[in-house]
Amino acid sequence: MAVLTLAPGYESQIEYRDAEKNFHGNRLVYVHWEQHLAFCSAIAFPLPPAMPFGAFVEAVVKPHYAAHPDAEKIDWTQVVWMIDGEKKVPDFSKSLEENGLRHKSLVRFWTPGLGGYKGSAS
Amino acid sequence: MAQIASLTLYHNDDARPIIEAILADNPGVRVMNLPGCVKLDSDGPLVINRASVEERLGRTWDPQEMHLVIISMAGHLDEDDDQFTVSWRH
Amino acid sequence: MTAKKLGLKQRYAHMTRGLDWETTYQPMDKVFPYDQFEGIKIKDWSAWEDPFRLTMDAYWKFQAEKERKLYAVLDAFAQNNGQASVSDGRYINTLKLFLTGVSPLEYQAHRGFAFTGRHLRGAGPRVAAQMQSLDELRHVQTQIHTISQYNKYFDGLSEFPHMHDRVWYLSVPKSFFDDARAAGPFEFMIAIGFAFEYVLTNLLFVPFMSGAAYNGDMSTVTFGFSAQSDESRHMTLGIEVIKFLLEQHPDNLPIVQKWVDKWFWRGFRVLGLVAMMMDYMLPKKVMSWKEAWEIYFTEGGGSLFQDLARYGIKVPKYADVATEAAEHISHQNWAVFYQYTHAAGFHTWMPDREHLDWLSEKYPNTFDKYYRPRWEMWAQAEKEGKRFYNMALPQLCQVCQIPMAYTEPGDPTTICFRETQFKGETYHFCSDGCKDIFDDEPEKYAQSWLPVHQIFQGNCGGPTVPDVLNWYRMNNGADNMDYAGSPDEKLWNEWHAKAAEAAG
């Protein structure tokens, strides 16, 4: 649908506020640990696209979820990953970009056998 | 589902004669007391008659004085010099 | 022969009609450039009806009387140190959220109705919009004035306008009004006059203000009900707008329905903050959010939409989703603020045993199953000295700007993720309601100022939490964090120790 506007040429003046170029060489990545809603929502990070997936897991994902009692029980070899709606097996030695992460990609992961505090998904 | 006409008024001395007049003139009104206010619900119209309020108040009363005691309402309003009515009927 | 006294309806007609004229130096379309581009068709502006026949002289008379009553209460409250007699020191946190999140919206409403009053070419709606604009200015002034008494003693209140413009969760109410004010005048009237004032503000001003009374805050309940008495007028304006537009032209129906759907959903999301205030922040509770939703939306809104059916207006899209969510949102929102307490301008706490039992009773379908375990886990962590914080920034919804904390309809264990592609970029949403709003006007919402992204772009004072708090003018260690251990708590306990000592 066309933009409903009084000002001619409005569309040419739009500032797309969260374009990748505004993040100083990083791109936005959202991560969410499923069935662990103590973390109220997915969490956001600006990350270099060349960062290896393994480094992302070690330096970003693990420390930010460490406060949950289930965190130390995670078997990272069994984790089920979903990137932008598709189940994937990420290559930990390859970069975020090579693993298909774009600007504002969403990474969801499931930890089989761990259903949150007393199985409540918390 | 019933369409409920409703008025919420202050629970104070200014509003009390109006609440009494409503209860007297509109049989079947349901009363919900909340801290500081009272909600009056009716399946039919809710009518406030100037004469009934004046009888209780002991002085002349202008239906526009409703502005001083009303908190909320539901329904269409019809207001003139003699009455103030909230209803869903047309 | 003496002239017969005019009746109210005639007096009103004389004082509000025939005040306008057809311009001659400039064409009318240039004088009123905003009232056509939205596609709304008006054939006869004079068909506008005001149910409250309030002329300007009567308006001043009644408003002055309301102010006298309000200020008598405020004086008495200050003279008697009313701030020390509220139910509990925690209560003040509702006022912090109100002053930073809601009062600035009253000012926005003042501006918005002033604009609308200027730009609609019919005299009837212009008079009504002008009065509402004045009311809204009165509301923001009386709210600031009332709460200033608390600001003498408690943290978190002093920088409210600055915070409203910057703080992450305050972008939720701020962007709501920015969205309405960036629309045309008819959409603004439907957004604020109809969807917000008529359908939703009862939920804010009636049970919450009644809650203020119940918690001993005589001054807040008085400004709240005093404002709400104006709202009754605004509600009739809201319903009049919708009737007027629908009676003017059949082409207006789909446009109006779209706005009703959009602004119902936007308002529902914003009011989630009130849900949390009612269920978690009022120490003494009047009713649960779910009960308030049943009274004011299911029952009140049900009557309204049954009435509007004769014009072809349907119950807002996703009203069923909102009703199901009434079982969840207060808990989900409190969880957000509890884990981000370090970046909140008010204090948080875990509910005590009595409060937990009240929640179980009020939310028998959801609380024990989904939320009680979460609170128990966090209370346990507190006991072990490992209070739970989320040290990353949350993903936000592109439209409502709330952290994406809401769950799938029908599945409270899984976050609801929605996304859309627009000009090669991905946009994320918390719900189908927010996604639909974006998809209808992507050019507008692609410009959203999302606080989390702005922090990452380096526009919010620096990269660390203290940098950002400083930029918010949030006093780290006083305004934020848990109530337990706060300066507010210390002050409250001192007052009450003295009172106990004096009582022997």
XYZ file of C-alpha atoms in Angstrom:
716
model
C 0.000 0.000 0.000
C 1.222 3.499 -0.818
C 2.200 5.716 2.064
C -0.636 7.984 3.117
C 1.017 11.348 3.489
C 0.554 15.046 2.869
C 4.182 15.775 2.038
C 5.292 14.967 -1.512
C 8.485 12.919 -1.615
C 8.024 11.726 1.960
C 9.374 8.257 1.207
C 12.694 9.617 -0.011
C 13.260 11.288 3.370
C 12.669 8.274 5.575
C 15.515 7.434 7.924
C 15.661 3.663 8.295
C 16.862 3.911 11.821
C 18.298 0.483 12.460
C 20.161 -0.130 9.212
C 23.269 -2.301 9.645
C 25.554 0.595 8.736
C 24.528 2.393 11.940
C 26.076 -0.269 14.173
C 29.763 0.504 13.634
C 30.699 -2.729 11.866
C 28.570 -4.954 14.044
C 25.278 -6.575 13.263
C 22.427 -7.203 15.650
C 21.905 -10.749 16.841
C 19.053 -11.872 19.094
C 19.363 -15.047 21.164
C 16.727 -16.933 23.092
C 16.928 -19.956 25.370
C 13.606 -21.755 24.952
C 11.630 -23.048 27.943
C 13.565 -20.743 30.274
C 11.312 -17.722 30.667
C 13.137 -16.479 33.733
C 14.918 -14.673 30.906
C 11.876 -12.643 29.928
C 12.647 -12.277 26.239
C 15.344 -12.901 23.650
C 18.471 -10.871 24.376
C 20.217 -8.587 21.916
C 23.883 -8.109 21.034
C 25.827 -6.095 18.453
C 28.452 -8.544 17.144
C 31.089 -8.635 14.418
C 29.914 -10.863 11.536
C 33.332 -12.557 11.501
C 33.011 -13.784 15.091
C 33.192 -17.611 15.137
C 29.956 -19.278 16.255
C 31.904 -21.111 18.957
C 33.205 -17.839 20.372
C 29.678 -16.467 20.304
C 28.489 -19.406 22.415
C 31.434 -19.198 24.845
C 31.731 -15.435 25.253
C 28.193 -14.233 24.722
C 25.568 -16.938 25.233
C 27.011 -18.858 28.190
C 27.837 -15.948 30.518
C 24.508 -14.220 29.952
C 22.522 -17.321 30.852
C 24.767 -18.463 33.717
C 22.441 -17.140 36.451
C 19.909 -19.929 35.782
C 20.243 -23.175 37.793
C 19.812 -25.187 34.554
C 22.712 -23.405 32.863
C 25.454 -25.668 34.240
C 23.490 -28.767 33.202
C 23.424 -27.915 29.499
C 25.042 -30.493 27.222
C 26.076 -28.198 24.376
C 26.518 -31.144 22.003
C 22.798 -31.906 22.307
C 21.482 -28.353 21.837
C 18.918 -27.857 19.071
C 19.442 -24.613 17.173
C 17.068 -22.569 15.073
C 18.264 -19.613 13.026
C 15.574 -17.339 11.579
C 12.915 -20.002 11.786
C 14.963 -22.900 10.376
C 16.444 -25.749 12.401
C 20.205 -25.718 11.775
C 23.384 -27.387 12.999
C 25.801 -24.477 13.264
C 29.500 -24.999 12.551
C 31.187 -23.665 15.709
C 34.469 -23.033 13.902
C 32.846 -20.915 11.216
C 31.775 -17.299 11.550
C 28.332 -15.997 12.354
C 28.063 -14.839 8.768
C 29.088 -18.222 7.367
C 26.471 -19.797 9.606
C 23.840 -17.674 7.902
C 23.361 -14.922 10.478
C 22.275 -11.669 8.956
C 21.583 -8.293 10.560
C 18.794 -8.800 13.156
C 18.832 -12.584 12.926
C 17.094 -14.513 15.674
C 18.853 -17.547 17.175
C 16.630 -19.775 19.312
C 17.942 -22.843 21.084
C 16.417 -25.764 22.960
C 18.222 -27.770 25.623
C 16.727 -31.277 25.622
C 15.859 -32.566 29.088
C 15.894 -29.101 30.621
C 12.434 -27.588 31.009
C 13.183 -24.713 33.353
C 12.751 -24.449 37.109
C 10.769 -27.534 38.263
C 9.681 -28.087 34.671
C 7.660 -24.833 34.655
C 9.448 -23.344 31.609
C 10.756 -20.621 33.922
C -25.356 -10.395 26.031
C -27.144 -7.572 27.863
C -26.012 -4.063 27.047
C -25.230 -2.460 30.363
C -25.704 1.260 30.876
C -23.461 2.430 33.653
C -22.547 5.432 35.774
C -19.646 5.643 38.210
C -19.964 8.420 40.774
C -17.948 9.716 43.697
C -18.942 8.223 47.008
C -19.336 11.527 48.833
C -21.961 13.863 50.254
C -22.467 15.683 46.959
C -23.218 12.469 45.120
C -25.311 10.702 47.745
C -28.678 12.360 46.936
C -28.055 11.633 43.254
C -27.274 7.984 43.961
C -30.421 7.760 46.090
C -32.509 9.356 43.354
C -31.137 6.892 40.781
C -31.910 3.904 42.995
C -35.434 5.171 43.669
C -36.256 5.967 40.025
C -34.570 3.025 38.285
C -35.641 -0.312 39.751
C -33.178 -3.160 39.243
C -30.007 -1.071 39.285
C -27.006 -3.029 40.485
C -24.595 -1.306 42.884
C -20.884 -2.026 43.032
C -19.043 -0.311 45.853
C -15.367 0.404 45.326
C -13.073 2.477 47.565
C -13.967 6.113 46.877
C -16.580 5.471 44.230
C -19.714 3.584 43.368
C -20.598 1.975 40.016
C -24.283 1.724 39.094
C -25.226 -0.731 36.327
C -28.531 -1.183 34.584
C -29.822 -3.413 31.791
C -32.137 -0.570 30.756
C -31.664 3.205 30.715
C -30.278 4.963 33.787
C -32.256 8.128 34.380
C -31.472 10.933 36.787
C -34.487 13.197 37.304
C -33.840 16.739 38.439
C -37.016 16.710 40.557
C -35.982 13.548 42.430
C -32.543 14.922 43.207
C -33.971 18.279 44.343
C -36.429 16.507 46.630
C -33.554 14.808 48.407
C -31.149 17.712 48.255
C -33.581 20.373 49.480
C -32.435 22.951 46.935
C -32.578 23.532 43.198
C -30.228 21.311 41.234
C -28.973 21.710 37.691
C -28.326 18.379 35.921
C -25.041 19.852 34.707
C -23.835 19.640 38.299
C -23.297 15.991 37.366
C -19.901 17.143 36.139
C -18.815 17.529 39.754
C -19.546 13.953 40.809
C -19.291 11.766 37.713
C -16.240 9.519 37.296
C -17.197 7.368 34.362
C -20.100 6.240 32.237
C -21.113 3.746 29.579
C -23.911 4.376 27.100
C -25.247 7.270 25.089
C -25.995 10.418 26.980
C -29.107 12.538 26.702
C -29.154 15.640 28.855
C -31.528 18.584 29.173
C -32.786 20.912 31.914
C -34.854 18.221 33.647
C -32.969 14.969 33.317
C -29.688 13.204 32.574
C -30.029 9.777 30.938
C -27.506 7.150 29.944
C -28.733 4.312 27.756
C -27.942 2.056 24.816
C -31.391 2.463 23.247
C -31.963 4.640 20.232
C -44.000 40.158 26.361
C -40.972 38.677 28.108
C -38.766 36.338 26.156
C -39.049 32.720 27.233
C -35.906 31.346 28.873
C -33.994 29.150 26.460
C -33.667 25.454 27.219
C -30.258 23.820 27.577
C -30.245 22.452 24.033
C -31.128 25.845 22.507
C -28.610 27.699 24.657
C -25.960 25.260 23.630
C -26.790 25.613 19.938
C -26.543 29.394 20.167
C -23.215 29.338 21.943
C -21.441 26.770 19.797
C -22.835 27.000 16.271
C -22.584 29.559 13.544
C -19.227 30.696 14.908
C -17.381 29.664 11.773
C -17.387 31.120 8.273
C -16.319 30.263 4.735
C -12.944 31.836 4.109
C -12.539 34.142 1.113
C -8.921 35.365 1.028
C -7.700 31.786 0.930
C -9.536 28.633 -0.174
C -10.867 26.511 2.707
C -8.703 23.559 1.628
C -5.569 25.629 2.179
C -6.770 26.849 5.578
C -7.608 23.281 6.627
C -4.988 21.193 4.835
C -5.153 18.157 7.127
C -8.751 17.016 7.135
C -8.907 15.184 3.788
C -5.716 13.247 3.153
C -6.705 10.336 5.375
C -9.536 9.494 2.980
C -12.350 10.323 5.400
C -15.363 11.834 3.664
C -17.497 14.439 5.450
C -20.649 15.683 3.740
C -22.172 17.768 6.513
C -20.095 19.081 9.392
C -23.181 20.541 11.057
C -24.502 17.034 11.753
C -22.031 16.868 14.640
C -23.770 16.448 18.021
C -22.333 17.001 21.476
C -24.097 14.888 24.057
C -22.741 16.981 26.953
C -24.108 20.404 26.137
C -21.437 22.291 27.937
C -20.972 25.900 26.884
C -17.731 27.697 27.597
C -19.129 29.672 30.531
C -20.508 26.516 32.165
C -17.220 24.788 31.412
C -15.217 27.396 33.365
C -17.719 27.342 36.212
C -17.579 23.574 36.708
C -13.862 23.238 36.114
C -13.161 25.972 38.677
C -15.328 24.152 41.198
C -13.469 20.908 40.548
C -10.136 22.653 41.039
C -11.248 24.190 44.340
C -12.222 20.788 45.636
C -8.994 19.203 44.451
C -6.723 21.879 45.876
C -8.491 21.779 49.250
C -7.610 18.088 49.395
C -4.019 18.685 48.296
C -3.558 21.327 51.004
C -5.003 19.071 53.667
C -2.832 16.203 52.457
C 0.359 18.274 52.671
C -0.528 19.812 56.039
C -1.187 16.415 57.540
C 1.890 14.736 56.043
C -0.355 12.389 54.123
C 2.670 10.875 52.396
C 3.521 9.127 55.676
C 0.064 7.590 56.027
C -0.210 5.588 52.824
C -0.466 1.807 53.186
C 3.232 1.061 52.614
C 6.369 2.702 51.226
C 6.159 0.405 48.210
C 3.003 2.180 47.138
C 4.976 5.277 46.058
C 6.416 3.262 43.166
C 3.053 3.291 41.399
C 3.222 7.092 41.475
C 6.721 7.018 39.975
C 5.488 4.945 37.067
C 2.393 7.130 36.736
C 4.296 10.421 36.724
C 7.006 9.274 34.309
C 4.762 7.166 32.080
C 1.243 8.609 32.127
C 1.317 12.306 33.062
C 3.445 13.269 30.037
C 0.776 11.607 27.884
C -1.758 14.059 29.260
C 0.440 16.817 27.914
C 0.707 15.020 24.571
C -3.091 14.745 24.535
C -3.328 18.485 25.206
C -1.105 19.159 22.204
C -2.883 16.630 20.041
C -6.370 17.974 20.706
C -5.181 21.560 20.231
C -3.919 20.515 16.800
C -7.105 18.613 16.008
C -9.260 21.541 17.146
C -7.327 23.777 14.777
C -7.465 21.474 11.781
C -11.014 20.151 11.565
C -13.178 22.534 9.604
C -16.481 21.900 11.436
C -17.287 24.202 14.372
C -18.864 21.462 16.558
C -15.876 19.121 16.733
C -13.552 22.118 17.008
C -15.251 23.323 20.191
C -15.228 19.812 21.650
C -11.553 19.269 20.788
C -10.624 22.635 22.250
C -12.280 21.830 25.580
C -10.583 18.468 25.690
C -7.259 20.137 24.994
C -7.767 22.401 28.011
C -8.816 19.462 30.167
C -5.674 17.552 29.284
C -3.503 20.492 30.237
C -5.329 20.636 33.571
C -4.658 16.939 34.070
C -0.922 17.134 33.584
C -0.710 20.205 35.823
C -2.739 18.730 38.672
C -0.842 15.455 38.477
C 2.537 17.145 38.676
C 1.291 19.337 41.481
C -0.152 16.449 43.478
C 2.842 14.188 43.140
C 5.282 17.030 43.922
C 4.449 16.457 47.592
C 5.933 12.956 47.312
C 8.938 14.269 45.441
C 10.004 16.104 48.607
C 10.666 12.743 50.266
C 10.983 9.925 47.734
C 13.360 9.054 44.897
C 12.537 8.509 41.239
C 10.182 11.445 40.674
C 12.296 14.514 40.081
C 13.361 13.952 36.461
C 10.106 12.713 35.028
C 9.946 14.725 31.742
C 13.577 13.971 30.949
C 13.059 10.289 31.740
C 9.904 10.111 29.641
C 11.907 11.134 26.592
C 14.751 8.707 27.131
C 14.170 5.704 29.385
C 13.758 2.343 27.643
C 10.356 1.305 29.026
C 8.952 4.848 28.859
C 9.417 4.721 25.101
C 6.369 2.432 25.214
C 3.823 5.094 26.273
C 5.781 7.868 24.564
C 5.839 6.149 21.179
C 2.158 5.299 21.550
C 1.278 8.982 21.648
C 3.920 10.000 19.122
C 2.300 7.501 16.780
C -1.158 9.033 17.312
C 0.093 12.585 16.964
C 2.026 11.758 13.808
C -1.221 10.550 12.231
C -3.916 12.757 10.699
C -6.558 14.473 12.844
C -9.270 11.855 12.274
C -6.997 8.967 13.162
C -5.899 10.904 16.248
C -9.539 11.305 17.307
C -10.235 7.585 16.864
C -6.938 6.614 18.518
C -7.184 8.805 21.586
C -10.824 9.882 21.720
C -12.359 6.541 20.942
C -9.995 3.610 21.458
C -8.054 5.032 24.371
C -10.550 7.261 26.191
C -13.694 5.292 25.607
C -12.607 1.701 25.441
C -9.553 1.633 27.674
C -8.986 4.525 30.145
C -11.594 3.259 32.568
C -9.145 0.477 33.264
C -6.557 3.011 34.303
C -8.547 5.639 36.109
C -11.281 3.730 37.875
C -9.792 0.605 39.496
C -6.315 2.073 39.819
C -7.478 5.352 41.367
C -9.877 3.481 43.586
C -6.753 1.541 44.580
C -5.048 4.819 45.486
C -7.984 5.564 47.831
C -7.731 2.101 49.320
C -4.022 2.626 49.954
C -4.626 5.867 51.820
C -3.492 8.224 49.049
C -6.222 10.813 49.310
C -4.475 13.259 47.008
C -3.950 10.894 44.076
C -7.458 9.503 44.156
C -8.765 13.065 44.103
C -6.779 14.146 41.046
C -7.572 10.814 39.442
C -11.307 11.078 39.840
C -11.237 14.797 39.081
C -9.486 14.012 35.790
C -11.831 11.131 35.152
C -14.866 13.400 35.495
C -13.475 15.199 32.430
C -12.914 11.814 30.834
C -16.641 11.153 30.931
C -16.983 14.095 28.592
C -14.099 12.790 26.507
C -15.705 9.390 26.281
C -18.859 10.889 24.840
C -16.693 12.804 22.391
C -14.982 9.552 21.423
C -18.211 7.771 20.729
C -19.603 10.832 18.919
C -16.575 10.916 16.610
C -17.118 7.354 15.555
C -20.871 7.774 15.024
C -20.312 10.987 13.078
C -17.723 9.468 10.738
C -19.804 6.359 10.100
C -22.985 8.315 9.416
C -21.251 10.685 7.020
C -20.189 8.235 4.324
C -20.109 4.445 3.850
C -16.518 4.675 2.535
C -15.421 5.701 6.036
C -16.258 2.319 7.560
C -13.179 0.300 6.484
C -10.853 3.160 7.425
C -12.442 3.549 10.845
C -12.459 -0.221 11.451
C -8.751 -0.376 10.671
C -8.051 2.409 13.180
C -10.251 0.767 15.820
C -8.334 -2.491 15.389
C -4.960 -0.766 15.476
C -5.583 1.505 18.435
C -7.313 -1.131 20.493
C -4.182 -3.250 20.198
C -1.782 -0.347 20.800
C -3.764 0.717 23.882
C -3.995 -2.820 25.215
C -0.208 -3.138 25.065
C 0.402 0.176 26.840
C -2.089 -0.664 29.573
C -0.063 -3.749 30.436
C 1.896 -1.337 32.647
C -1.310 -0.626 34.568
C -2.012 -4.348 34.839
C 1.302 -4.730 36.623
C 0.593 -1.729 38.882
C -2.705 -3.264 39.959
C -1.578 -6.839 40.497
C 1.915 -6.243 41.865
C 2.517 -2.662 42.972
C -0.557 -1.668 44.993
C 0.116 -3.025 48.506
C -3.643 -3.235 49.183
C -5.565 -4.487 46.195
C -8.996 -3.505 44.967
C -9.394 -5.977 42.127
C -7.133 -7.947 39.828
C -6.331 -6.841 36.291
C -8.300 -9.803 35.018
C -11.390 -8.720 36.962
C -11.014 -5.153 35.726
C -10.690 -6.451 32.155
C -13.901 -8.448 32.552
C -15.828 -5.439 33.875
C -14.469 -2.754 31.594
C -13.629 -4.569 28.404
C -15.677 -7.752 28.209
C -18.811 -6.201 29.715
C -18.412 -2.462 28.983
C -16.718 -2.909 25.611
C -19.181 -5.677 24.760
C -22.134 -3.286 25.197
C -20.388 -0.650 23.120
C -19.521 -2.892 20.169
C -22.991 -4.385 20.188
C -24.225 -0.820 19.734
C -21.755 -0.024 16.965
C -22.709 -3.163 15.057
C -25.529 -1.203 13.430
C -22.864 0.771 11.538
C -21.008 -2.380 10.554
C -18.212 -1.917 13.122
C -16.911 -5.190 14.500
C -15.256 -5.999 17.821
C -11.553 -5.074 17.438
C -9.392 -7.685 15.786
C -7.466 -9.760 18.362
C -9.801 -8.766 21.223
C -9.940 -12.509 21.959
C -6.139 -12.654 22.158
C -6.132 -9.683 24.541
C -8.743 -11.316 26.745
C -6.732 -14.523 26.948
C -3.612 -12.471 27.711
C -5.390 -10.815 30.658
C -4.427 -14.005 32.523
C -0.738 -13.376 31.850
C 0.376 -9.831 31.136
C 0.682 -8.475 34.663
C 2.930 -11.398 35.617
C 4.984 -11.229 32.439
C 5.511 -7.479 32.817
C 6.513 -7.697 36.465
C 9.048 -10.363 35.494
C 10.560 -7.913 32.995
C 10.976 -5.154 35.575
C 12.197 -7.506 38.285
C 15.060 -8.750 36.132
C 15.881 -5.265 34.806
C 15.484 -3.541 38.187
C 18.955 -2.025 37.766
C 17.599 0.011 34.841
C 14.139 0.802 36.265
C 13.260 4.190 37.738
C 11.201 2.599 40.499
C 11.704 -0.213 42.982
C 10.802 -3.870 42.572
C 10.234 -6.770 44.961
C 9.105 -10.364 45.059
C 5.550 -10.836 46.337
C 5.280 -12.120 49.913
C 3.303 -15.222 50.907
C -0.021 -13.374 51.343
C 0.370 -11.636 47.986
C 1.259 -14.949 46.270
C -1.904 -16.516 47.656
C -3.977 -13.578 46.427
C -2.486 -14.037 42.946
C -3.241 -17.779 43.032
C -6.826 -17.023 43.979
C -7.288 -14.359 41.299
C -5.515 -16.298 38.560
C -6.484 -19.923 39.192
C -5.808 -20.960 35.585
C -2.307 -19.586 35.251
C -0.540 -18.342 38.353
C 0.415 -21.551 40.135
C 1.315 -23.300 36.931
C 3.447 -20.681 35.209
C 4.355 -17.782 37.466
C 4.512 -18.941 41.077
C 7.458 -21.247 40.310
C 9.304 -18.328 38.703
C 8.797 -16.122 41.767
C 9.816 -18.994 44.079
C 12.974 -19.561 42.114
C 13.872 -15.879 42.353
C 12.964 -15.632 46.053
C 15.214 -18.629 46.669
C 18.060 -16.958 44.744
C 17.591 -13.779 46.815
C 17.841 -15.842 50.002
C 21.101 -17.349 48.810
C 22.472 -13.885 48.075
C 22.296 -14.465 44.322
C 19.511 -12.069 43.343
C 18.582 -12.736 39.689
C 19.416 -10.034 37.122
C 19.294 -10.123 33.350
C 22.559 -8.532 32.319
C 21.872 -8.393 28.581
C 19.510 -6.001 26.828
C 16.159 -7.372 25.663
C 14.905 -7.744 22.110
C 12.137 -5.168 21.595
C 9.008 -5.242 19.466
C 9.299 -2.817 16.559
C 5.780 -1.451 17.107
C 4.890 -1.442 20.828
C 8.591 -1.248 21.829
C 8.032 -3.575 24.790
C 10.600 -6.339 25.411
C 9.421 -9.373 23.463
C 8.239 -11.137 26.617
C 4.739 -12.143 25.605
C 3.885 -15.756 24.918
C 2.059 -17.478 22.092
C -1.716 -17.410 22.326
C -2.606 -20.783 23.833
C 0.971 -21.594 24.888
C 2.307 -19.665 27.900
C 5.642 -21.524 27.785
C 6.817 -20.211 24.414
C 7.622 -16.633 23.427
C 5.573 -15.313 20.527
C 7.978 -14.342 17.739
C 6.712 -12.675 14.567
C 8.745 -11.036 11.834
C 8.417 -9.342 8.497
C 10.837 -8.339 5.727
C 10.761 -4.777 4.472
C 13.252 -3.316 1.992
C 15.783 -6.031 2.749
C 15.670 -5.697 6.531
C 14.039 -7.904 9.161
C 11.603 -6.428 11.672
C 10.497 -8.299 14.796
C 7.154 -8.193 16.601
C 5.668 -9.493 19.832
C 2.317 -10.422 18.314
C 0.159 -10.633 15.230
C -1.472 -7.397 16.388
C 1.803 -5.464 16.282
C 2.907 -7.150 13.040
C -0.323 -6.170 11.274
C 0.171 -2.553 12.320
C 3.690 -2.534 10.876
C 2.666 -4.268 7.666
C 0.028 -1.616 7.048
C 2.466 1.313 7.413
C 6.024 -0.049 7.302
C 7.508 3.312 6.327
C 6.309 4.758 9.622
C 7.476 2.037 11.992
C 10.810 1.457 10.260
C 11.663 4.806 11.891
C 10.931 3.654 15.460
C 13.471 4.865 18.024
C 14.092 1.566 19.793
C 16.004 2.216 23.025
C 18.075 -0.980 22.877
C 19.237 -0.345 19.321
C 19.979 3.281 20.142
C 22.228 2.206 23.011
C 24.117 -0.088 20.607
C 24.416 2.696 18.063
C 26.126 4.806 20.721
C 23.398 7.431 21.096
C 22.580 7.003 24.789
C 25.512 8.257 26.811
C 27.845 5.293 26.493
C 28.044 1.517 26.363
C 27.773 0.552 30.047
C 24.726 0.428 32.301
C 25.965 3.336 34.507
C 26.623 5.424 31.354
C 23.082 4.904 30.166
C 21.559 5.489 33.621
C 23.465 8.737 33.819
C 22.073 9.750 30.432
C 18.590 8.905 31.718
C 19.326 11.029 34.857
C 18.517 7.963 36.881
C 20.272 8.143 40.235
C 22.025 4.764 40.433
C 21.520 3.152 43.842
C 18.572 5.371 44.816
C 16.043 5.492 41.977
C 16.585 1.929 40.767
C 16.949 -1.594 42.262
C 14.863 -3.445 44.837
C 12.747 -1.712 47.464
C 14.581 -3.736 50.118
C 17.723 -1.763 50.898
C 16.582 1.405 49.121
C 16.724 4.923 50.622
C 12.912 4.979 50.271
C 12.615 1.929 52.486
C 15.010 3.381 55.045
C 13.020 6.621 55.241
C 9.721 4.787 55.480
C 10.980 2.579 58.301
C 12.341 5.580 60.199
C 8.999 7.375 60.004
C 7.183 4.337 61.263
C 9.682 3.597 64.027
C 9.158 7.157 65.261
C 5.407 6.812 65.032
C 5.550 3.555 66.994
C 7.794 5.182 69.624
C 5.417 8.134 69.957
C 2.525 5.736 70.390
C 4.473 4.084 73.221
